[in-house]
GROMACS .gro file of C-alpha atoms in nm:
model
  335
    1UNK     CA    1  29.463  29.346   5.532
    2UNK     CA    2  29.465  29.481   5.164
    3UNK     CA    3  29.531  29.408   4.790
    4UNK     CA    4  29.742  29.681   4.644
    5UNK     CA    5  29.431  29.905   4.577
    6UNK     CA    6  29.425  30.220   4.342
    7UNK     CA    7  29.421  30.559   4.471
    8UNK     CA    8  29.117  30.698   4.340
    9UNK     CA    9  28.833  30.473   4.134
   10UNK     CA   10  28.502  30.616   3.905
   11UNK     CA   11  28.212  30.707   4.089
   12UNK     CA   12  27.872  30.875   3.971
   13UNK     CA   13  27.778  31.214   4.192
   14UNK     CA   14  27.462  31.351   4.179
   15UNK     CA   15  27.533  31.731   4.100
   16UNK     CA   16  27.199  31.850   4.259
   17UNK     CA   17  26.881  31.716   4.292
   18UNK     CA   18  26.682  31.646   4.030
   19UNK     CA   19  26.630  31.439   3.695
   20UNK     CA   20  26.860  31.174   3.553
   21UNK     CA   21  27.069  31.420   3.367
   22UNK     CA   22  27.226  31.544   3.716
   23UNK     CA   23  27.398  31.209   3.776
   24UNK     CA   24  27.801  31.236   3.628
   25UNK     CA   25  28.091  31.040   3.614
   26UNK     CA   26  28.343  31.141   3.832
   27UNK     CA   27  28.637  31.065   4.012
   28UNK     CA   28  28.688  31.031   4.392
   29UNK     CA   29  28.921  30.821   4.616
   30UNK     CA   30  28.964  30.479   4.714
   31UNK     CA   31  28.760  30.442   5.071
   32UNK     CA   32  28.995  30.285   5.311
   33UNK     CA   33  28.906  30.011   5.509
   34UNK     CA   34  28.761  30.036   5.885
   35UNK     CA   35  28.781  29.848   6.151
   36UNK     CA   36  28.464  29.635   6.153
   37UNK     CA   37  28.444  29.690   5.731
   38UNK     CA   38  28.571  29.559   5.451
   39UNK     CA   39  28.605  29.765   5.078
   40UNK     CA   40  28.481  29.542   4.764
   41UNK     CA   41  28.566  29.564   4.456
   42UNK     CA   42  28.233  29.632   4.270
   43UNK     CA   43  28.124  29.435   4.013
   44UNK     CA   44  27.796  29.544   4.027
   45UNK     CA   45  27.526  29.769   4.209
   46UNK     CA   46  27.151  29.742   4.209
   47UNK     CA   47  26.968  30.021   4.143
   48UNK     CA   48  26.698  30.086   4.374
   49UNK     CA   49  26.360  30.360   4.439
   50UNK     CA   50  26.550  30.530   4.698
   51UNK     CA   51  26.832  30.598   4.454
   52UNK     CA   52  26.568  30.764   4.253
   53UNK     CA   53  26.409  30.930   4.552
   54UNK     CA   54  26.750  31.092   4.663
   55UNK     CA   55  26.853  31.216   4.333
   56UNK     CA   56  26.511  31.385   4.316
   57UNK     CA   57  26.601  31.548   4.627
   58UNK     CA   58  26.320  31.377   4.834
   59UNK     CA   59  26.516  31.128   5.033
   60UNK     CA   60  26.724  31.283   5.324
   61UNK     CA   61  27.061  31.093   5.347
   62UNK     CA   62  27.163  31.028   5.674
   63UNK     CA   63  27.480  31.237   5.859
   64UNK     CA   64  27.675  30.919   5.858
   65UNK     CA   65  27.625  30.806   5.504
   66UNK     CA   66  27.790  30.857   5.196
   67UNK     CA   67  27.642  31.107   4.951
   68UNK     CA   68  27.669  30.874   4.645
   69UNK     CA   69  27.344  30.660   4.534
   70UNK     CA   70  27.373  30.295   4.566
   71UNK     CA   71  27.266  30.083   4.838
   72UNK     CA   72  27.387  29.756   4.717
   73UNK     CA   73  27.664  29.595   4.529
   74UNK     CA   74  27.828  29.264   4.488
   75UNK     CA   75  28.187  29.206   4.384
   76UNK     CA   76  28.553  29.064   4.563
   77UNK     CA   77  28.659  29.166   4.884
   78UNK     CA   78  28.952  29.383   4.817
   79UNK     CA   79  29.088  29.485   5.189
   80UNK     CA   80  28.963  29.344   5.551
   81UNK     CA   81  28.949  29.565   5.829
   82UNK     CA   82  29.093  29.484   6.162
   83UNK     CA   83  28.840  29.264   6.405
   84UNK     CA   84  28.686  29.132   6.062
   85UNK     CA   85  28.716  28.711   6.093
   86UNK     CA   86  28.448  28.627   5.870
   87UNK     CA   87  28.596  28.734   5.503
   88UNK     CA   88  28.875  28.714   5.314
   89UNK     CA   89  29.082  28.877   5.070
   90UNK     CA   90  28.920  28.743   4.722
   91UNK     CA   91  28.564  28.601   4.843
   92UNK     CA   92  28.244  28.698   4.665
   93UNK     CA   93  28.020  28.859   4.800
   94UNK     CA   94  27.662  29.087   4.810
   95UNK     CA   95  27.621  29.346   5.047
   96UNK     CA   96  27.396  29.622   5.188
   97UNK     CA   97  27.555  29.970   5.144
   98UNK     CA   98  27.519  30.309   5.367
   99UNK     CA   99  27.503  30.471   5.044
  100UNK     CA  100  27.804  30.458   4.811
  101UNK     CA  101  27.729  30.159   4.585
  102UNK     CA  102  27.754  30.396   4.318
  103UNK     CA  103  28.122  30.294   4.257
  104UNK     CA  104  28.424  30.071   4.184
  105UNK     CA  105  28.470  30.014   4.523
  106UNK     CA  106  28.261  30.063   4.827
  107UNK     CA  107  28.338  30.017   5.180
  108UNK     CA  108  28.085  29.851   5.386
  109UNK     CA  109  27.974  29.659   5.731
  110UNK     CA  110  28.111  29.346   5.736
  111UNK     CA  111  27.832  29.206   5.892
  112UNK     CA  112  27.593  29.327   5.598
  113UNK     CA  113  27.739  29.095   5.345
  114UNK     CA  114  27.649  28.729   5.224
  115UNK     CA  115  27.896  28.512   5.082
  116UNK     CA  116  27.792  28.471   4.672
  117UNK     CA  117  27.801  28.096   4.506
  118UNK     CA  118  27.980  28.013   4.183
  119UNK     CA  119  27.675  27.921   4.091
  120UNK     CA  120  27.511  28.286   4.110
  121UNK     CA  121  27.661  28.580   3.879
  122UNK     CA  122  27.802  28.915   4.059
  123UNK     CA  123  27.524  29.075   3.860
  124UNK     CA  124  27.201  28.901   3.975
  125UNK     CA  125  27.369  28.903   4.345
  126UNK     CA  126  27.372  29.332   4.336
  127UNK     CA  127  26.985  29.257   4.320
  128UNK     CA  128  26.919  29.086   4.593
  129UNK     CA  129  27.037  29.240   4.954
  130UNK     CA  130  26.792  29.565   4.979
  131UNK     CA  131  26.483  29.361   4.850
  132UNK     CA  132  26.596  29.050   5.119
  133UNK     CA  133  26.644  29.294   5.385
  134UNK     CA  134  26.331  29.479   5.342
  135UNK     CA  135  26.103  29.149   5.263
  136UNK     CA  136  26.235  28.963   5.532
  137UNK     CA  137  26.207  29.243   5.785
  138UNK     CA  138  25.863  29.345   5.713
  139UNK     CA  139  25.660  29.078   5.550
  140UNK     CA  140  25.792  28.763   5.738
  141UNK     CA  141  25.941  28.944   6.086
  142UNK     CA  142  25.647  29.257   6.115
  143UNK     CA  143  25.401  29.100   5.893
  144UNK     CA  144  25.452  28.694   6.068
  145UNK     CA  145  25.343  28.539   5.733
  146UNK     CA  146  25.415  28.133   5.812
  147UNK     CA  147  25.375  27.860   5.539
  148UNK     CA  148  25.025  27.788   5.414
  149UNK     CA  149  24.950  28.166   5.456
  150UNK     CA  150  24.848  28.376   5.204
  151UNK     CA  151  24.983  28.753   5.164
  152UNK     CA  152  24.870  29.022   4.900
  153UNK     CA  153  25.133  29.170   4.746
  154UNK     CA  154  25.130  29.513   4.606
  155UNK     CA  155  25.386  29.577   4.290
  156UNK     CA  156  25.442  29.276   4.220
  157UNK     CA  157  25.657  29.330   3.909
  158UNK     CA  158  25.862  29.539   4.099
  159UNK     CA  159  26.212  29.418   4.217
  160UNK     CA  160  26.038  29.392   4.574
  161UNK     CA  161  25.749  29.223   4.457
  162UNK     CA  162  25.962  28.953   4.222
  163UNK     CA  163  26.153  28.923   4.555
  164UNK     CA  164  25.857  28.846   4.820
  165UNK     CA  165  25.649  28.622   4.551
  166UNK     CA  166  25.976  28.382   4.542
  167UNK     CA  167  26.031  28.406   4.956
  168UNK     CA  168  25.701  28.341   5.025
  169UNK     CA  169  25.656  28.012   4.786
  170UNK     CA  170  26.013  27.884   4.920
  171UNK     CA  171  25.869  27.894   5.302
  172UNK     CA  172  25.558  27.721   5.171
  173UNK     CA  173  25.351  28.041   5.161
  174UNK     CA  174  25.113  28.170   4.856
  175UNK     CA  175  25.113  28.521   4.714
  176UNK     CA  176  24.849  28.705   4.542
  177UNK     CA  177  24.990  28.983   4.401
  178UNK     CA  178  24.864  29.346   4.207
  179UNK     CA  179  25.031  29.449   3.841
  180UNK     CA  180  24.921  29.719   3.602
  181UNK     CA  181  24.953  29.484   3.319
  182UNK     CA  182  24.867  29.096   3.157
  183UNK     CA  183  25.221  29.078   3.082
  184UNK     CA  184  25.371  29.197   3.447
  185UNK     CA  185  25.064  28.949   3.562
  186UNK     CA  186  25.231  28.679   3.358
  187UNK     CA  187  25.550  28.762   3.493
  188UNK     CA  188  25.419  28.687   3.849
  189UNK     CA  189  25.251  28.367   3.792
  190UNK     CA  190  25.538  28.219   3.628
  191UNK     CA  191  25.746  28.313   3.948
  192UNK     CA  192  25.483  28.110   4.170
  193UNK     CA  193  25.225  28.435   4.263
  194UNK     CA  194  24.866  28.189   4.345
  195UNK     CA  195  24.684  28.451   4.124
  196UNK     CA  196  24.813  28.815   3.948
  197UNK     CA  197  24.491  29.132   3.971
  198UNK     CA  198  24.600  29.392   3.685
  199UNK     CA  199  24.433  29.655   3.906
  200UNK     CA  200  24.368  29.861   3.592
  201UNK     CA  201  24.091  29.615   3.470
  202UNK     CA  202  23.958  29.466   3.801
  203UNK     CA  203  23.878  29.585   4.177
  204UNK     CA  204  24.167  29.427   4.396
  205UNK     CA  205  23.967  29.426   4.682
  206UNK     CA  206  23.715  29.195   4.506
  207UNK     CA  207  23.936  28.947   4.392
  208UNK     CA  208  24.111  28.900   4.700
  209UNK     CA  209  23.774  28.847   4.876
  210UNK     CA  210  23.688  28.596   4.608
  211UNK     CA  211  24.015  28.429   4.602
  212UNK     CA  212  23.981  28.374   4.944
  213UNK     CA  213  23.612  28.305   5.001
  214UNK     CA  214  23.586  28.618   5.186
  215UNK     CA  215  23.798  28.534   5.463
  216UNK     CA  216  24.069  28.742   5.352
  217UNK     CA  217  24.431  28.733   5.348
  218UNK     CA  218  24.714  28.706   5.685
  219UNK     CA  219  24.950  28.999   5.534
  220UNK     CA  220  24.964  29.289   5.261
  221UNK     CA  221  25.250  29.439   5.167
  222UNK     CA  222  25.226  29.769   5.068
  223UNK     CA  223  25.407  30.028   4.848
  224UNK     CA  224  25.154  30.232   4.732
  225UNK     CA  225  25.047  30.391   5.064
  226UNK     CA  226  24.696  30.663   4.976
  227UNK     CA  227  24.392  30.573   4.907
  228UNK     CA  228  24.486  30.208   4.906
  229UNK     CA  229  24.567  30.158   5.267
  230UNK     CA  230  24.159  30.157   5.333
  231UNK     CA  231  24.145  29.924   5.078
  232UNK     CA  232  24.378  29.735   5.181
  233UNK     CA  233  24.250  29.694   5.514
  234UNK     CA  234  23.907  29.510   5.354
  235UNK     CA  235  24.188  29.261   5.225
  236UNK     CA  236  24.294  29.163   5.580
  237UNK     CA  237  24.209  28.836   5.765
  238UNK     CA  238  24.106  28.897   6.143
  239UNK     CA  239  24.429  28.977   6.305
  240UNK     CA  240  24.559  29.081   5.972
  241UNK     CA  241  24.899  29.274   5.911
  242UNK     CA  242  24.920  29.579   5.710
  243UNK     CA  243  25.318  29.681   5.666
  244UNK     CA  244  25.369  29.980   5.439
  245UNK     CA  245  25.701  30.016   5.318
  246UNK     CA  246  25.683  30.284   5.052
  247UNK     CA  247  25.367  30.572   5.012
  248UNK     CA  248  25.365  30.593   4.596
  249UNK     CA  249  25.045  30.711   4.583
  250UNK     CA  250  25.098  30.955   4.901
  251UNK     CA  251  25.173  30.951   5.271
  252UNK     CA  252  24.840  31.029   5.427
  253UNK     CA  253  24.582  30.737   5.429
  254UNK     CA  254  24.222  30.804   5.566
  255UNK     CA  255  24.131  30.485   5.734
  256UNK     CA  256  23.834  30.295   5.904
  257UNK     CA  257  23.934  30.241   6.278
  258UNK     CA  258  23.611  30.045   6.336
  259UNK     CA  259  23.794  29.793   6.130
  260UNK     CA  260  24.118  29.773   6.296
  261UNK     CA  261  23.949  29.723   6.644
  262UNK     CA  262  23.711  29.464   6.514
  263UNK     CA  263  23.925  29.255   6.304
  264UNK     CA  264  24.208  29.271   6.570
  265UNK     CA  265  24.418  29.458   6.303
  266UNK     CA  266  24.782  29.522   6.293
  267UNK     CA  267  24.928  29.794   6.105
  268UNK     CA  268  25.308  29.887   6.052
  269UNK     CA  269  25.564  30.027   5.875
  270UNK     CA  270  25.962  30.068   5.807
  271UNK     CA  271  26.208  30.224   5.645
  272UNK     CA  272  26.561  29.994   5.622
  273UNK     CA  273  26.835  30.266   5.569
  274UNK     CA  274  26.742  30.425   5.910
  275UNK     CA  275  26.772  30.115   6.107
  276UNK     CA  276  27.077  30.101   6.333
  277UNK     CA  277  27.396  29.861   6.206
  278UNK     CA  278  27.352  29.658   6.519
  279UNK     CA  279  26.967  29.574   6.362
  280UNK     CA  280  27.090  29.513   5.998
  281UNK     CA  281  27.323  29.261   6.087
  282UNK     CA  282  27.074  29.079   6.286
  283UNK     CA  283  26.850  29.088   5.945
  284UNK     CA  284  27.160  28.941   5.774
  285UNK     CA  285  27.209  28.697   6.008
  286UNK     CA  286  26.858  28.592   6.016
  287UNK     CA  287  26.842  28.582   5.604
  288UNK     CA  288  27.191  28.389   5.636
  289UNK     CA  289  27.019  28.094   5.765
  290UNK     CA  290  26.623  28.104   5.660
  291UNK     CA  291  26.646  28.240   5.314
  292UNK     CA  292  27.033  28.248   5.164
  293UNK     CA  293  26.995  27.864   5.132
  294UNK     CA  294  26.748  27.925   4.888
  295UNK     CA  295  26.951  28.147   4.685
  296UNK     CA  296  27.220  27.887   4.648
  297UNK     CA  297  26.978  27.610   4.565
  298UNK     CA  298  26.867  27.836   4.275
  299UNK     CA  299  26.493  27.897   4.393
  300UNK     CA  300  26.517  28.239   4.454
  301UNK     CA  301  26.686  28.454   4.152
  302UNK     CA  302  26.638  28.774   4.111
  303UNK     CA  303  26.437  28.930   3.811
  304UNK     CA  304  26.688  29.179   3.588
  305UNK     CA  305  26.512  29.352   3.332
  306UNK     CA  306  26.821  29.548   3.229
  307UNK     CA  307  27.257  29.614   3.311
  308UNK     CA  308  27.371  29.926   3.197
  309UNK     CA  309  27.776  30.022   3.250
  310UNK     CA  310  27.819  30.227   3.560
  311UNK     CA  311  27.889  30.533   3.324
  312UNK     CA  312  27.539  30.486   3.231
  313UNK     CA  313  27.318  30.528   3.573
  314UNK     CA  314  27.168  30.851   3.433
  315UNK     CA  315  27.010  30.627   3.107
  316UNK     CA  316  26.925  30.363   3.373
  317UNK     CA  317  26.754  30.591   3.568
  318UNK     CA  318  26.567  30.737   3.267
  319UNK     CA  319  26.415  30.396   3.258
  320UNK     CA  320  26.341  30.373   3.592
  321UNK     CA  321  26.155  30.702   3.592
  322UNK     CA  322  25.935  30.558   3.274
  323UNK     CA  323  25.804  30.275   3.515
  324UNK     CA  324  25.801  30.070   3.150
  325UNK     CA  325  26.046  29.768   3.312
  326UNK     CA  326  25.975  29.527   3.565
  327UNK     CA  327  26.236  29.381   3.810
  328UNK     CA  328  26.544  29.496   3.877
  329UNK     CA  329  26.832  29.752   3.672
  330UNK     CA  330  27.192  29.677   3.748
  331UNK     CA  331  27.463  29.861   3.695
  332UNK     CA  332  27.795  29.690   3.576
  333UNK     CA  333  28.185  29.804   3.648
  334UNK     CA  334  28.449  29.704   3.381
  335UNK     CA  335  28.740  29.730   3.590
   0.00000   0.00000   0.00000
């Protein structure tokens, strides 16, 4: 089931890896609708470090996916496809994307979407599925933080960051989190992080010790990957877990194992893109009924720092290459 949808819509291609000035405006066709899908009509799409990762040439998009950047958008559902119950022609929604998000419409897994309130703007919704997904799966499902816990946060300013400081207070949990600045640290604490360490003026290894009176913390979450995983490690509670989720600072760590046996430590690590469909709808379904609830009530919101027209992504990612922003960059359609 369908609206009368146009033929072809806008899309940004990546010409060939590399900087911003690769990504163009361009014109493709309409997806049409799978069984199992439906196709929204975009209002918005976040942008994301993979996006930036892929255009660089350093993320490997998988055989199945679409070759345009995006990985999330919000909008209308504009067509159904068959064996689809849930939606409807017309409802608002946020979804994950298999790439593609970079567009006015996008076809996606009907089970990857969450229904989007009045109450929340298209806009801020684009923001919110790949940092749900990814929190959800790794520092509450891999990492087991439970209320009165306390995790350390790495990036905290980040979009993932702004995203697990607001989970973990809504479950009842405390976050101490790392920023390179007083302002980003500001930025935190106003969003319910326990205590902000600029890492550029004090040891983060210290102040987690302190904060905690040397017993340490129950999770990190980590995005910097390096010379910080050993680090990192010092931060953890016995029985600790360590989940990496992104390697900034590189992808080999040299680590004490003395520690990991005799703290009982537990490291991991994911990637969400690679999981199976099967597993992301699971995640959906899971954030559907722990953490959605919160979104409606208005006590988790993402953090947008800036919305550039989709005809801008390659100024929007000049600003995300500059690191000077904190939160999330959105992309808007004018239909």
């Amino acid at each position: 089931m369908a609206t009368a949808l146009p033929g072809t819509m806008q899309v940004i291609e990546l010409r060939e890896p590399g900087g911003p000035e690769n990504l163009y405006p361009a014109t493709r066709s309409v997806p049409k609708v799978k069984p199992g899908q439906i196709v929204i009509r975009v209002a918005a799409a976040g942008i994301n470090r993979p996006d930036v990762l892929q255009r660089q040439g350093l993320y490997k998009v998988p055989e199945d996916a679409s070759d345009l950047l995006g990985l999330e958008v919000a909008g209308t559902v504009a067509a159904v496809g068959d064996g689809v119950t849930r939606w409807s022609i017309g409802d608002r929604v946020c979804a994950l994307c298999h790439g593609g998000g970079y567009a006015e419409y996008a076809a996606v897994d009907a089970r990857h979407a969450l229904p989007v309130p009045e109450s929340v703007k298209l806009a801020d919704a684009a923001a919110l599925p790949e940092a749900l997904f990814t929190v959800w799966a790794n520092l509450f499902e891999d990492g087991e933080l439970q209320p009165e816990q306390i995790a350390l946060i790495h990036g905290g300013s980040s979009g993932i960051g702004t995203t697990a400081i607001q989970m973990a207070k809504a479950i009842g949990a405390r976050a101490i989190v790392t920023v390179g600045s007083d302002d980003k640290a500001q930025l935190c604490t106003d969003l319910g992080a326990v205590h902000a360490i600029n890492y550029k003026t004090h040891d983060f290894v210290d102040e987690v010790l302190a904060m905690t009176d040397g017993h340490g913390v129950h999770a990190v979450l980590d995005m910097v990957g390096g010379d910080y995983v050993n680090r990192n490690l010092k931060c953890l509670a016995p029985q600790g877990h360590h989940v990496s989720i992104a390697v900034l600072r590189g992808h080999q760590a040299s680590i004490d194992i003395r520690r990991v046996m005799g703290r009982r430590l537990h490291l991991s690590g994911s990637l969400l893109r690679p999981r199976s469909p099967a597993e992301k709808a699971r995640l959906c379904t899971e954030l559907s009924q722990t953490i959605w609830p919160y979104v409606v009530e208005g006590k988790i919101r993402p953090v947008i720092y800036e919305t550039f027209p989709l005809a801008d992504a390659a100024e929007a990612h000049r600003l995300m290459d500059s690191g000077e922003m904190h939160g999330k960059l959105v992309l808007t359609v004018d239909h």
